[in-house]
Short mmCIF file of C-alpha atoms in Angstrom, two decimals:
data_model
loop_
_atom_site.label_atom_id
_atom_site.label_comp_id
_atom_site.label_asym_id
_atom_site.label_seq_id
_atom_site.Cartn_x
_atom_site.Cartn_y
_atom_site.Cartn_z
CA GLU A 9 14.67 -5.25 28.37
CA PRO A 10 16.81 -2.25 27.67
CA GLU A 11 15.05 0.42 25.36
CA VAL A 12 16.47 2.88 22.52
CA THR A 13 14.94 6.45 23.67
CA GLN A 14 14.16 8.72 20.87
CA THR A 15 13.06 12.40 21.42
CA PRO A 16 10.82 14.23 20.62
CA SER A 17 8.22 11.65 19.87
CA HIS A 18 6.25 14.40 17.47
CA GLN A 19 7.88 17.52 15.76
CA VAL A 20 6.07 19.84 13.59
CA THR A 21 8.49 22.24 11.60
CA GLN A 22 7.75 24.65 9.04
CA MET A 23 9.31 24.00 5.25
CA GLY A 24 13.31 24.94 4.86
CA GLN A 25 13.67 25.01 9.11
CA GLU A 26 16.50 22.62 10.44
CA VAL A 27 15.34 20.10 12.74
CA ILE A 28 17.27 17.81 14.99
CA LEU A 29 16.11 14.06 15.85
CA ARG A 30 17.35 12.84 19.05
CA CYS A 31 18.06 9.23 19.57
CA VAL A 32 19.96 7.70 22.56
CA PRO A 33 20.96 4.16 21.63
CA ILE A 34 21.71 1.36 24.21
CA SER A 35 24.84 2.22 26.18
CA ASN A 36 26.70 -0.89 24.98
CA HIS A 37 25.53 -0.63 21.51
CA LEU A 38 28.34 0.31 18.62
CA TYR A 39 26.27 0.42 15.67
CA PHE A 40 23.58 2.76 15.05
CA TYR A 41 20.96 3.25 12.11
CA TRP A 42 18.33 5.68 11.21
CA TYR A 43 15.22 4.65 9.13
CA ARG A 44 12.23 6.75 8.02
CA GLN A 45 8.86 5.45 7.17
CA ILE A 46 6.55 7.55 4.98
CA LEU A 47 2.88 6.83 5.61
CA GLY A 48 1.50 4.03 3.35
CA GLN A 49 5.02 3.55 2.14
CA LYS A 50 7.91 1.05 2.61
CA VAL A 51 10.23 1.39 6.14
CA GLU A 52 13.34 3.19 4.33
CA PHE A 53 17.45 2.67 5.29
CA LEU A 54 18.49 6.01 5.70
CA VAL A 55 22.04 5.52 7.35
CA SER A 56 24.31 3.21 9.54
CA PHE A 57 26.96 4.51 11.69
CA TYR A 58 29.84 2.84 13.43
CA ASN A 59 33.35 4.23 14.87
CA ASN A 60 32.36 7.64 14.81
CA GLU A 61 31.46 7.79 10.84
CA ILE A 62 28.89 7.04 8.80
CA SER A 63 29.17 2.99 6.85
CA GLU A 64 26.78 3.26 4.60
CA LYS A 65 24.21 5.86 3.39
CA SER A 66 20.95 5.62 1.08
CA GLU A 67 20.47 7.81 -1.76
CA ILE A 68 17.71 9.70 0.26
CA PHE A 69 20.40 10.50 2.64
CA ASP A 70 21.90 13.79 0.44
CA ASP A 71 23.56 16.90 1.60
CA GLN A 72 20.21 17.60 3.82
CA PHE A 73 21.17 15.13 6.18
CA SER A 74 23.58 14.56 8.35
CA VAL A 75 24.38 12.18 11.45
CA GLU A 76 26.39 13.17 14.88
CA ARG A 77 27.44 11.26 17.78
CA PRO A 78 28.59 14.33 19.86
CA ASP A 79 28.74 12.87 23.50
CA GLY A 80 28.91 9.22 23.29
CA SER A 81 25.31 8.60 24.12
CA ASN A 82 23.51 10.57 21.85
CA PHE A 83 22.98 10.23 18.11
CA THR A 84 21.23 12.93 15.91
CA LEU A 85 19.31 13.09 12.86
CA LYS A 86 19.67 16.50 11.10
CA ILE A 87 17.93 17.59 8.51
CA ARG A 88 18.97 21.12 7.30
CA SER A 89 16.37 22.57 5.06
CA THR A 90 13.22 20.38 5.40
CA LYS A 91 10.77 19.71 2.39
CA LEU A 92 7.25 18.72 2.64
CA GLU A 93 8.47 15.32 1.76
CA ASP A 94 10.71 15.05 4.85
CA SER A 95 7.03 14.38 6.63
CA ALA A 96 7.45 10.83 7.67
CA MET A 97 8.37 8.33 11.21
CA TYR A 98 11.86 8.28 12.00
CA PHE A 99 13.26 5.47 13.72
CA CYS A 100 16.70 5.00 15.50
CA ALA A 101 18.12 1.67 15.77
CA SER A 102 21.09 0.33 17.59
CA ARG A 103 22.88 -3.12 18.04
CA ARG A 104 26.03 -3.82 20.27
CA LEU A 105 27.69 -6.25 17.69
CA MET A 106 27.28 -7.86 14.55
CA ALA A 107 27.28 -11.58 15.33
CA THR A 108 24.26 -13.57 14.05
CA ASN A 109 22.43 -13.23 17.10
CA GLU A 110 22.29 -9.88 17.92
CA LYS A 111 18.95 -7.98 18.05
CA LEU A 112 18.58 -4.69 16.44
CA PHE A 113 16.76 -2.71 18.98
CA PHE A 114 14.84 0.22 17.33
CA GLY A 115 13.03 3.36 19.51
CA SER A 116 9.53 3.96 19.18
CA GLY A 117 10.19 6.87 16.29
CA THR A 118 9.75 10.51 16.09
CA GLN A 119 6.81 11.87 13.73
CA LEU A 120 7.84 14.66 11.94
CA SER A 121 5.61 16.55 9.91
CA VAL A 122 6.55 19.27 7.60
CA LEU A 123 4.28 21.96 6.84
CA ALA B 6 19.21 -5.12 -5.60
CA GLN B 7 17.47 -7.16 -3.12
CA THR B 8 13.66 -6.98 -2.84
CA VAL B 9 11.09 -7.87 -0.28
CA THR B 10 7.44 -8.25 -1.78
CA GLN B 11 4.48 -8.64 0.74
CA SER B 12 1.44 -9.33 -1.73
CA GLN B 13 -1.24 -9.33 1.04
CA PRO B 14 -2.21 -5.05 1.85
CA GLU B 15 -4.55 -6.54 4.50
CA MET B 16 -5.92 -9.65 6.00
CA SER B 17 -8.30 -10.58 8.90
CA VAL B 18 -9.00 -13.33 11.19
CA GLN B 19 -10.79 -14.63 13.99
CA GLU B 20 -9.82 -14.88 17.54
CA ALA B 21 -7.97 -18.10 17.80
CA GLU B 22 -7.92 -19.38 14.55
CA THR B 23 -4.43 -19.56 12.44
CA VAL B 24 -3.48 -16.97 9.68
CA THR B 25 -0.39 -16.77 7.09
CA LEU B 26 0.98 -13.75 6.18
CA SER B 27 3.34 -13.90 2.67
CA CYS B 28 6.42 -12.65 1.99
CA THR B 29 8.65 -13.64 -1.34
CA TYR B 30 12.08 -11.75 -1.60
CA ASP B 31 14.83 -11.47 -4.37
CA THR B 32 18.54 -11.69 -3.97
CA SER B 33 21.79 -13.31 -5.70
CA GLU B 34 23.20 -14.09 -2.37
CA ASN B 35 23.54 -17.35 -0.36
CA ASN B 36 23.90 -16.03 3.07
CA TYR B 37 21.36 -13.27 4.60
CA TYR B 38 18.72 -13.04 7.36
CA LEU B 39 15.08 -12.46 7.13
CA PHE B 40 12.55 -11.30 9.60
CA TRP B 41 9.36 -10.19 10.98
CA TYR B 42 8.51 -7.37 12.58
CA LYS B 43 5.30 -6.37 14.30
CA GLN B 44 4.10 -2.57 14.29
CA PRO B 45 1.14 -1.88 16.64
CA PRO B 46 -0.77 1.38 16.41
CA SER B 47 1.94 3.00 19.08
CA ARG B 48 4.16 2.03 15.37
CA GLN B 49 7.00 0.52 17.77
CA MET B 50 8.72 -1.76 15.73
CA ILE B 51 8.72 -5.15 17.48
CA LEU B 52 11.00 -8.18 16.01
CA VAL B 53 8.71 -11.36 16.26
CA ILE B 54 10.78 -13.96 14.39
CA ARG B 55 14.13 -14.30 12.31
CA GLN B 56 15.69 -16.58 10.26
CA GLU B 57 18.95 -17.06 9.34
CA ALA B 58 19.01 -18.52 5.74
CA TYR B 59 21.58 -21.10 6.28
CA LYS B 60 19.72 -23.04 8.33
CA GLN B 61 16.97 -25.45 7.14
CA GLN B 62 15.01 -25.86 9.93
CA ASN B 63 11.80 -23.17 10.20
CA ALA B 64 12.32 -20.87 13.36
CA THR B 65 9.70 -20.93 15.88
CA GLU B 66 8.85 -18.54 18.51
CA ASN B 67 5.59 -19.22 20.92
CA ARG B 68 2.61 -18.90 18.51
CA PHE B 69 4.99 -17.92 15.45
CA SER B 70 6.57 -19.94 13.34
CA VAL B 71 7.62 -19.26 9.70
CA ASN B 72 7.95 -21.55 6.41
CA PHE B 73 11.59 -20.73 4.77
CA GLN B 74 11.73 -21.55 1.35
CA LYS B 75 14.99 -20.65 0.12
CA ALA B 76 14.88 -22.27 -3.26
CA ALA B 77 11.28 -20.13 -3.90
CA LYS B 78 12.69 -17.07 -2.28
CA SER B 79 9.56 -17.22 0.02
CA PHE B 80 9.46 -16.57 3.96
CA SER B 81 5.94 -16.83 5.47
CA LEU B 82 4.51 -16.14 8.71
CA LYS B 83 2.05 -18.40 10.70
CA ILE B 84 0.47 -17.42 13.78
CA SER B 85 -1.11 -19.74 15.73
CA ASP B 86 -4.23 -18.97 18.21
CA SER B 87 -4.46 -15.92 17.07
CA GLN B 88 -5.10 -13.24 19.75
CA LEU B 89 -6.76 -9.71 20.25
CA GLY B 90 -2.82 -8.36 20.74
CA ASP B 91 -1.54 -9.54 17.35
CA THR B 92 -3.76 -6.73 15.47
CA ALA B 93 -0.74 -4.91 13.61
CA MET B 94 0.89 -4.14 10.96
CA TYR B 95 3.20 -6.91 9.98
CA PHE B 96 6.46 -6.45 7.91
CA CYS B 97 8.90 -8.54 6.27
CA ALA B 98 12.43 -7.46 5.93
CA PHE B 99 15.91 -8.80 4.57
CA SER B 100 19.58 -8.44 5.19
CA HIS B 101 22.44 -9.85 3.73
CA ALA B 102 25.21 -11.16 6.44
CA GLY B 103 27.95 -8.20 5.40
CA ASN B 104 28.65 -5.95 8.41
CA ASN B 105 26.28 -3.38 7.94
CA ARG B 106 23.18 -5.19 7.89
CA LYS B 107 20.89 -2.74 6.92
CA LEU B 108 16.88 -4.03 6.53
CA ILE B 109 15.35 -3.88 3.40
CA TRP B 110 11.50 -4.26 4.04
CA GLY B 111 8.15 -4.92 2.19
CA LEU B 112 5.24 -2.93 2.23
CA GLY B 113 3.72 -4.51 5.17
CA THR B 114 0.33 -6.55 5.73
CA SER B 115 -2.24 -5.44 8.31
CA LEU B 116 -3.84 -7.92 9.91
CA ALA B 117 -6.92 -7.16 12.02
CA VAL B 118 -7.98 -9.87 14.64
CA ASN B 119 -11.66 -9.92 15.09
CA PRO B 120 -13.27 -10.80 18.42
#
């Protein structure tokens, strides 16, 4: 089965530093998402991306966050100035189409620790 | 706004027995999708089963089946013949039928299958 690849699997950073989380969606997929999971809390939607632009973002996705699809294969999430509360598992997901039976594929996640 | 509630933080079951995980949701929409995802210790998100709200027939995937009660807004997961590999967090999730299809998640139920 095709896979969504996320790198790195773990990232440790100092508060105030910028981090870039990388995702390689499945090659023929058109819809991309970032979710995060703070330990012990609900998985939360951050942002969706289609046709090279954000299609929806949550309240969490403030000016400190940005997404990019720089080269047609990678899909990145940047946090400009990390805060302690950004510590979470970040999941990338992709989907080929919006048809009813289209499956959403998740990556293995990047565990971000902000110290 | 849509919400998803899982009222059982932890459950356990003996190997080969049957267990049911509960999920309720709230929405004013008539057309939507419901999902159960499994998250093993590796933290990969794995789709277990999916239900379209317009289908009256309950979805089934091998040992996994759902009891979808649309009027009651209930979506429980039944795992038959439980196996040790079923030990994981189980998340119930909702998405509307619009273009974005972002997922709204419950808090999860930690299931332990005991030998």
